[in-house]
Amino acid sequence: MSKTETVTLNNGVKMPLIGYGTYQTPPRVTERCVAEALRAGYRAIDTAQCYGNEREVGLACQKSGLSREALFLTTKLWACHGYQDTLRSIDRSLKKLDLGYIDLLLIHEPTGDVYEIYRAMETACQEGKLRAIGISNFLEDRYLDLVNHCKVVPAVNQVETHVFRQQRKLRGLECQIGTRHESWSPLACGRNGIWKHPTLLEIAGHHGKSVSQIALRFLTQQGIIVIPKSTDSEHMRENLASLDFDLGPEEMGAIGQLEAGQSLFGWW
């Protein structure tokens, strides 16, 4: 099992630097995949209401034999509009996961009355239902707007981030304010020729690592939380092992030049 590194969120909660993502993992295979990820050494699992697999994630965690304190569960709100329906939505996720509490709850995207949705999350956090709260897909303007209207600074902002979209400006703002940056699709879903990119292949060859491991380490070495997804147990272990080495300054600089300046998924 690879070493587990953590980052400390702005409220003192520790979160694993690398987790296991369950986006587009059908419920029928989610329980098996999460169980394999936990056996491989992952301790953070990322799901969402709209993925339709919260129940299966919870079941895998319950059957893992690991203590609740050893796990870090993230889920995300979907189709909430205001304060009261958000409170009900949080309770539905708690019931489906059936793990007592949620470690990190995110607004999935900036829709609905974001101020009231976030206020409900603050309430649920005060009640002990959530350990930390944050956001997802909030770029600079929406992020700053929420920060100026909330009491609790978002602990995490989960945004498309990979070697081709590095989010330097947003990360700079988050660093000043105290929000941790988290990457969804840290391997760009295999797009943009990432697996055959000459820069990544050369660096991978130098370290005896895979392109996936190089792309992930580029992010985690900067303190960016990542949640790679795979349904293959060998790839799960390979991704987790991306924490076992370091890239040199010149290698980090070379990968930094891969910034394309735009989303690969239509996220502005």
Short mmCIF file of C-alpha atoms in Angstrom, two decimals:
data_model
loop_
_atom_site.label_atom_id
_atom_site.label_comp_id
_atom_site.label_asym_id
_atom_site.label_seq_id
_atom_site.Cartn_x
_atom_site.Cartn_y
_atom_site.Cartn_z
CA MET A 1 0.00 0.00 0.00
CA SER A 2 1.32 3.46 -0.90
CA LYS A 3 1.79 6.11 1.73
CA THR A 4 -1.20 8.27 2.50
CA GLU A 5 -0.62 12.01 2.52
CA THR A 6 -3.11 14.52 3.88
CA VAL A 7 -3.76 18.23 3.65
CA THR A 8 -5.28 20.31 6.43
CA LEU A 9 -8.42 22.22 5.54
CA ASN A 10 -9.14 25.71 6.86
CA ASN A 11 -11.12 24.34 9.82
CA GLY A 12 -8.39 21.92 10.89
CA VAL A 13 -9.94 18.81 9.31
CA LYS A 14 -7.41 16.58 7.58
CA MET A 15 -8.25 15.31 4.07
CA PRO A 16 -6.30 12.77 2.00
CA LEU A 17 -4.38 14.32 -0.88
CA ILE A 18 -5.53 11.58 -3.24
CA GLY A 19 -8.96 9.98 -3.26
CA TYR A 20 -11.05 7.67 -5.36
CA GLY A 21 -13.65 9.16 -7.71
CA THR A 22 -16.93 7.47 -8.61
CA TYR A 23 -18.23 9.72 -11.39
CA GLN A 24 -20.06 7.70 -14.08
CA THR A 25 -19.54 4.49 -12.13
CA PRO A 26 -22.87 2.63 -12.41
CA PRO A 27 -24.45 1.69 -9.07
CA ARG A 28 -24.22 -2.01 -9.97
CA VAL A 29 -20.41 -1.89 -9.92
CA THR A 30 -19.82 0.96 -7.47
CA GLU A 31 -19.79 -1.19 -4.35
CA ARG A 32 -17.18 -3.54 -5.84
CA CYS A 33 -15.00 -0.69 -7.13
CA VAL A 34 -15.07 1.25 -3.86
CA ALA A 35 -14.27 -1.93 -1.93
CA GLU A 36 -11.27 -2.56 -4.19
CA ALA A 37 -10.13 1.05 -3.82
CA LEU A 38 -10.26 0.79 -0.04
CA ARG A 39 -8.29 -2.46 -0.13
CA ALA A 40 -5.71 -0.76 -2.34
CA GLY A 41 -5.20 1.91 0.31
CA TYR A 42 -7.51 4.77 -0.61
CA ARG A 43 -9.19 6.40 2.36
CA ALA A 44 -11.06 9.23 0.59
CA ILE A 45 -14.06 8.46 -1.61
CA ASP A 46 -15.81 11.07 -3.75
CA THR A 47 -19.43 10.71 -4.83
CA ALA A 48 -22.39 12.99 -5.55
CA GLN A 49 -26.16 12.96 -5.41
CA CYS A 50 -26.44 13.08 -9.19
CA TYR A 51 -24.12 10.06 -9.60
CA GLY A 52 -26.85 7.86 -8.17
CA ASN A 53 -24.40 5.70 -6.23
CA GLU A 54 -24.27 7.16 -2.72
CA ARG A 55 -25.96 4.09 -1.23
CA GLU A 56 -23.42 1.73 -2.82
CA VAL A 57 -20.52 3.89 -1.67
CA GLY A 58 -21.86 3.74 1.87
CA LEU A 59 -22.32 -0.03 1.75
CA ALA A 60 -18.74 -0.59 0.57
CA CYS A 61 -17.42 1.58 3.38
CA GLN A 62 -19.54 -0.20 5.98
CA LYS A 63 -18.32 -3.62 4.81
CA SER A 64 -14.65 -2.59 4.56
CA GLY A 65 -13.82 -3.26 8.19
CA LEU A 66 -12.27 0.21 8.43
CA SER A 67 -13.30 2.54 11.22
CA ARG A 68 -15.46 5.50 10.29
CA GLU A 69 -12.70 7.81 11.48
CA ALA A 70 -10.30 6.28 8.95
CA LEU A 71 -12.53 7.27 6.02
CA PHE A 72 -13.15 10.60 4.31
CA LEU A 73 -16.41 10.82 2.36
CA THR A 74 -17.27 13.65 -0.02
CA THR A 75 -20.64 14.10 -1.69
CA LYS A 76 -22.21 16.96 -3.62
CA LEU A 77 -25.63 18.59 -3.63
CA TRP A 78 -27.74 18.53 -6.77
CA ALA A 79 -30.87 20.44 -7.84
CA CYS A 80 -31.20 22.38 -4.59
CA HIS A 81 -32.84 25.80 -4.77
CA GLY A 82 -32.90 27.31 -1.29
CA TYR A 83 -32.40 26.85 2.43
CA GLN A 84 -35.10 24.34 3.41
CA ASP A 85 -34.81 22.00 0.44
CA THR A 86 -31.04 21.92 0.95
CA LEU A 87 -31.48 20.79 4.55
CA ARG A 88 -33.79 18.00 3.33
CA SER A 89 -31.33 17.09 0.59
CA ILE A 90 -28.49 16.80 3.09
CA ASP A 91 -30.59 14.46 5.24
CA ARG A 92 -31.35 12.28 2.19
CA SER A 93 -27.64 11.91 1.46
CA LEU A 94 -26.94 11.09 5.11
CA LYS A 95 -29.60 8.37 4.98
CA LYS A 96 -28.29 6.87 1.73
CA LEU A 97 -24.66 6.86 2.83
CA ASP A 98 -25.63 5.67 6.32
CA LEU A 99 -22.23 6.51 7.75
CA GLY A 100 -23.29 8.90 10.52
CA TYR A 101 -21.90 12.09 9.00
CA ILE A 102 -20.41 13.48 5.80
CA ASP A 103 -16.79 14.61 5.89
CA LEU A 104 -17.09 17.13 3.05
CA LEU A 105 -20.22 18.43 1.33
CA LEU A 106 -19.95 20.53 -1.82
CA ILE A 107 -22.38 22.56 -3.91
CA HIS A 108 -22.02 20.69 -7.20
CA GLU A 109 -22.29 23.78 -9.40
CA PRO A 110 -23.33 27.43 -8.95
CA THR A 111 -27.07 27.14 -9.61
CA GLY A 112 -30.10 27.97 -7.47
CA ASP A 113 -29.95 30.46 -4.60
CA VAL A 114 -26.33 29.76 -3.81
CA TYR A 115 -26.31 32.03 -0.74
CA GLU A 116 -29.23 30.18 0.86
CA ILE A 117 -27.94 26.75 -0.17
CA TYR A 118 -24.61 27.51 1.42
CA ARG A 119 -26.29 28.93 4.53
CA ALA A 120 -28.09 25.60 4.96
CA MET A 121 -24.75 23.83 4.66
CA GLU A 122 -23.33 26.09 7.37
CA THR A 123 -26.27 25.11 9.60
CA ALA A 124 -25.77 21.39 8.96
CA CYS A 125 -22.08 21.77 9.73
CA GLN A 126 -22.88 23.46 13.05
CA GLU A 127 -25.22 20.55 13.85
CA GLY A 128 -22.41 18.02 13.33
CA LYS A 129 -23.86 16.44 10.19
CA LEU A 130 -20.91 17.69 8.13
CA ARG A 131 -17.25 18.09 9.05
CA ALA A 132 -16.44 20.55 6.27
CA ILE A 133 -18.26 22.38 3.48
CA GLY A 134 -17.19 23.70 0.10
CA ILE A 135 -18.05 24.16 -3.55
CA SER A 136 -17.47 22.69 -6.98
CA ASN A 137 -17.18 24.33 -10.40
CA PHE A 138 -17.01 27.86 -8.97
CA LEU A 139 -14.57 29.83 -11.10
CA GLU A 140 -13.09 33.17 -10.08
CA ASP A 141 -16.14 35.46 -10.19
CA ARG A 142 -18.58 33.05 -8.57
CA TYR A 143 -16.02 31.97 -5.99
CA LEU A 144 -15.30 35.54 -4.88
CA ASP A 145 -18.99 36.41 -4.86
CA LEU A 146 -19.80 33.54 -2.50
CA VAL A 147 -16.85 34.30 -0.25
CA ASN A 148 -18.18 37.84 0.14
CA HIS A 149 -21.61 36.56 1.23
CA CYS A 150 -20.86 33.59 3.49
CA LYS A 151 -19.80 33.19 7.10
CA VAL A 152 -17.69 30.05 6.61
CA VAL A 153 -14.99 30.22 3.93
CA PRO A 154 -15.33 27.21 1.62
CA ALA A 155 -12.85 24.55 2.68
CA VAL A 156 -12.52 23.12 -0.85
CA ASN A 157 -13.28 24.15 -4.43
CA GLN A 158 -13.42 21.15 -6.77
CA VAL A 159 -12.79 22.25 -10.36
CA GLU A 160 -11.60 20.78 -13.66
CA THR A 161 -7.82 20.79 -13.24
CA HIS A 162 -5.18 18.81 -15.12
CA VAL A 163 -1.95 19.37 -17.03
CA PHE A 164 -3.84 21.10 -19.85
CA ARG A 165 -5.94 23.34 -17.57
CA GLN A 166 -3.97 24.26 -14.50
CA GLN A 167 -6.23 26.97 -12.98
CA ARG A 168 -3.33 29.13 -11.78
CA LYS A 169 -5.37 32.33 -11.31
CA LEU A 170 -8.14 30.59 -9.38
CA ARG A 171 -5.65 28.70 -7.23
CA GLY A 172 -3.92 31.96 -6.40
CA LEU A 173 -7.16 33.47 -5.13
CA GLU A 174 -8.02 30.35 -3.14
CA CYS A 175 -4.61 30.33 -1.53
CA GLN A 176 -5.05 33.94 -0.36
CA ILE A 177 -8.52 33.25 1.05
CA GLY A 178 -7.91 29.82 2.55
CA THR A 179 -9.71 27.39 0.25
CA ARG A 180 -8.06 24.15 -0.86
CA HIS A 181 -8.09 23.41 -4.58
CA GLU A 182 -9.32 19.99 -5.66
CA SER A 183 -9.12 18.57 -9.17
CA TRP A 184 -11.84 16.67 -10.91
CA SER A 185 -10.71 14.79 -14.00
CA PRO A 186 -7.03 15.06 -13.03
CA LEU A 187 -6.14 12.82 -15.99
CA ALA A 188 -8.25 14.88 -18.44
CA CYS A 189 -10.38 11.76 -19.10
CA GLY A 190 -7.65 10.68 -21.50
CA ARG A 191 -8.35 13.63 -23.80
CA ASN A 192 -5.95 15.89 -25.68
CA GLY A 193 -3.59 13.00 -26.39
CA ILE A 194 -2.43 12.93 -22.78
CA TRP A 195 -1.27 9.28 -22.86
CA LYS A 196 1.05 9.89 -25.82
CA HIS A 197 2.18 13.43 -25.06
CA PRO A 198 5.96 13.53 -25.67
CA THR A 199 6.74 15.71 -22.63
CA LEU A 200 4.86 13.41 -20.28
CA LEU A 201 6.26 10.27 -21.91
CA GLU A 202 9.82 11.53 -21.55
CA ILE A 203 9.40 12.39 -17.88
CA ALA A 204 7.61 9.11 -17.22
CA GLY A 205 10.48 7.19 -18.79
CA HIS A 206 13.01 9.05 -16.65
CA HIS A 207 11.23 8.02 -13.45
CA GLY A 208 10.10 4.58 -14.55
CA LYS A 209 6.51 5.66 -13.98
CA SER A 210 3.36 5.85 -16.11
CA VAL A 211 2.00 9.00 -17.74
CA SER A 212 -0.94 8.81 -15.31
CA GLN A 213 1.44 8.92 -12.36
CA ILE A 214 3.33 11.88 -13.80
CA ALA A 215 0.14 13.83 -14.47
CA LEU A 216 -1.19 13.15 -10.97
CA ARG A 217 2.11 13.95 -9.25
CA PHE A 218 2.31 17.28 -11.08
CA LEU A 219 -0.89 18.25 -9.28
CA THR A 220 -0.35 16.69 -5.85
CA GLN A 221 3.16 18.09 -5.62
CA GLN A 222 1.52 21.52 -5.71
CA GLY A 223 -0.87 20.55 -2.93
CA ILE A 224 -3.82 20.01 -5.27
CA ILE A 225 -6.20 17.28 -4.08
CA VAL A 226 -6.98 14.70 -6.79
CA ILE A 227 -9.69 12.06 -7.22
CA PRO A 228 -8.72 9.83 -10.16
CA LYS A 229 -11.25 7.22 -11.21
CA SER A 230 -10.68 3.71 -12.50
CA THR A 231 -12.68 0.49 -12.36
CA ASP A 232 -9.48 -1.54 -12.74
CA SER A 233 -7.76 -2.50 -9.47
CA GLU A 234 -4.28 -2.39 -11.03
CA HIS A 235 -4.84 1.17 -12.22
CA MET A 236 -6.22 2.10 -8.80
CA ARG A 237 -2.96 1.00 -7.19
CA GLU A 238 -0.91 2.68 -9.91
CA ASN A 239 -2.66 6.00 -9.35
CA LEU A 240 -2.19 5.80 -5.60
CA ALA A 241 1.53 5.08 -6.11
CA SER A 242 1.89 8.48 -7.77
CA LEU A 243 2.71 9.82 -4.30
CA ASP A 244 5.87 7.72 -4.05
CA PHE A 245 8.22 10.00 -5.98
CA ASP A 246 8.89 13.68 -6.70
CA LEU A 247 9.28 15.65 -9.92
CA GLY A 248 12.22 17.98 -10.29
CA PRO A 249 11.87 21.76 -10.83
CA GLU A 250 12.68 21.50 -14.54
CA GLU A 251 10.13 18.72 -14.98
CA MET A 252 7.47 20.74 -13.16
CA GLY A 253 8.30 23.69 -15.39
CA ALA A 254 8.08 21.63 -18.57
CA ILE A 255 4.66 20.26 -17.61
CA GLY A 256 3.59 23.77 -16.66
CA GLN A 257 4.06 24.73 -20.30
CA LEU A 258 1.28 22.32 -21.33
CA GLU A 259 -1.40 24.79 -20.17
CA ALA A 260 -3.95 25.14 -22.99
CA GLY A 261 -5.99 27.93 -21.42
CA GLN A 262 -9.40 26.37 -21.91
CA SER A 263 -11.69 23.63 -20.63
CA LEU A 264 -11.72 20.24 -22.32
CA PHE A 265 -15.30 19.71 -21.12
CA GLY A 266 -17.09 22.97 -21.87
CA TRP A 267 -16.73 24.42 -18.36
CA TRP A 268 -16.12 27.98 -19.59
#
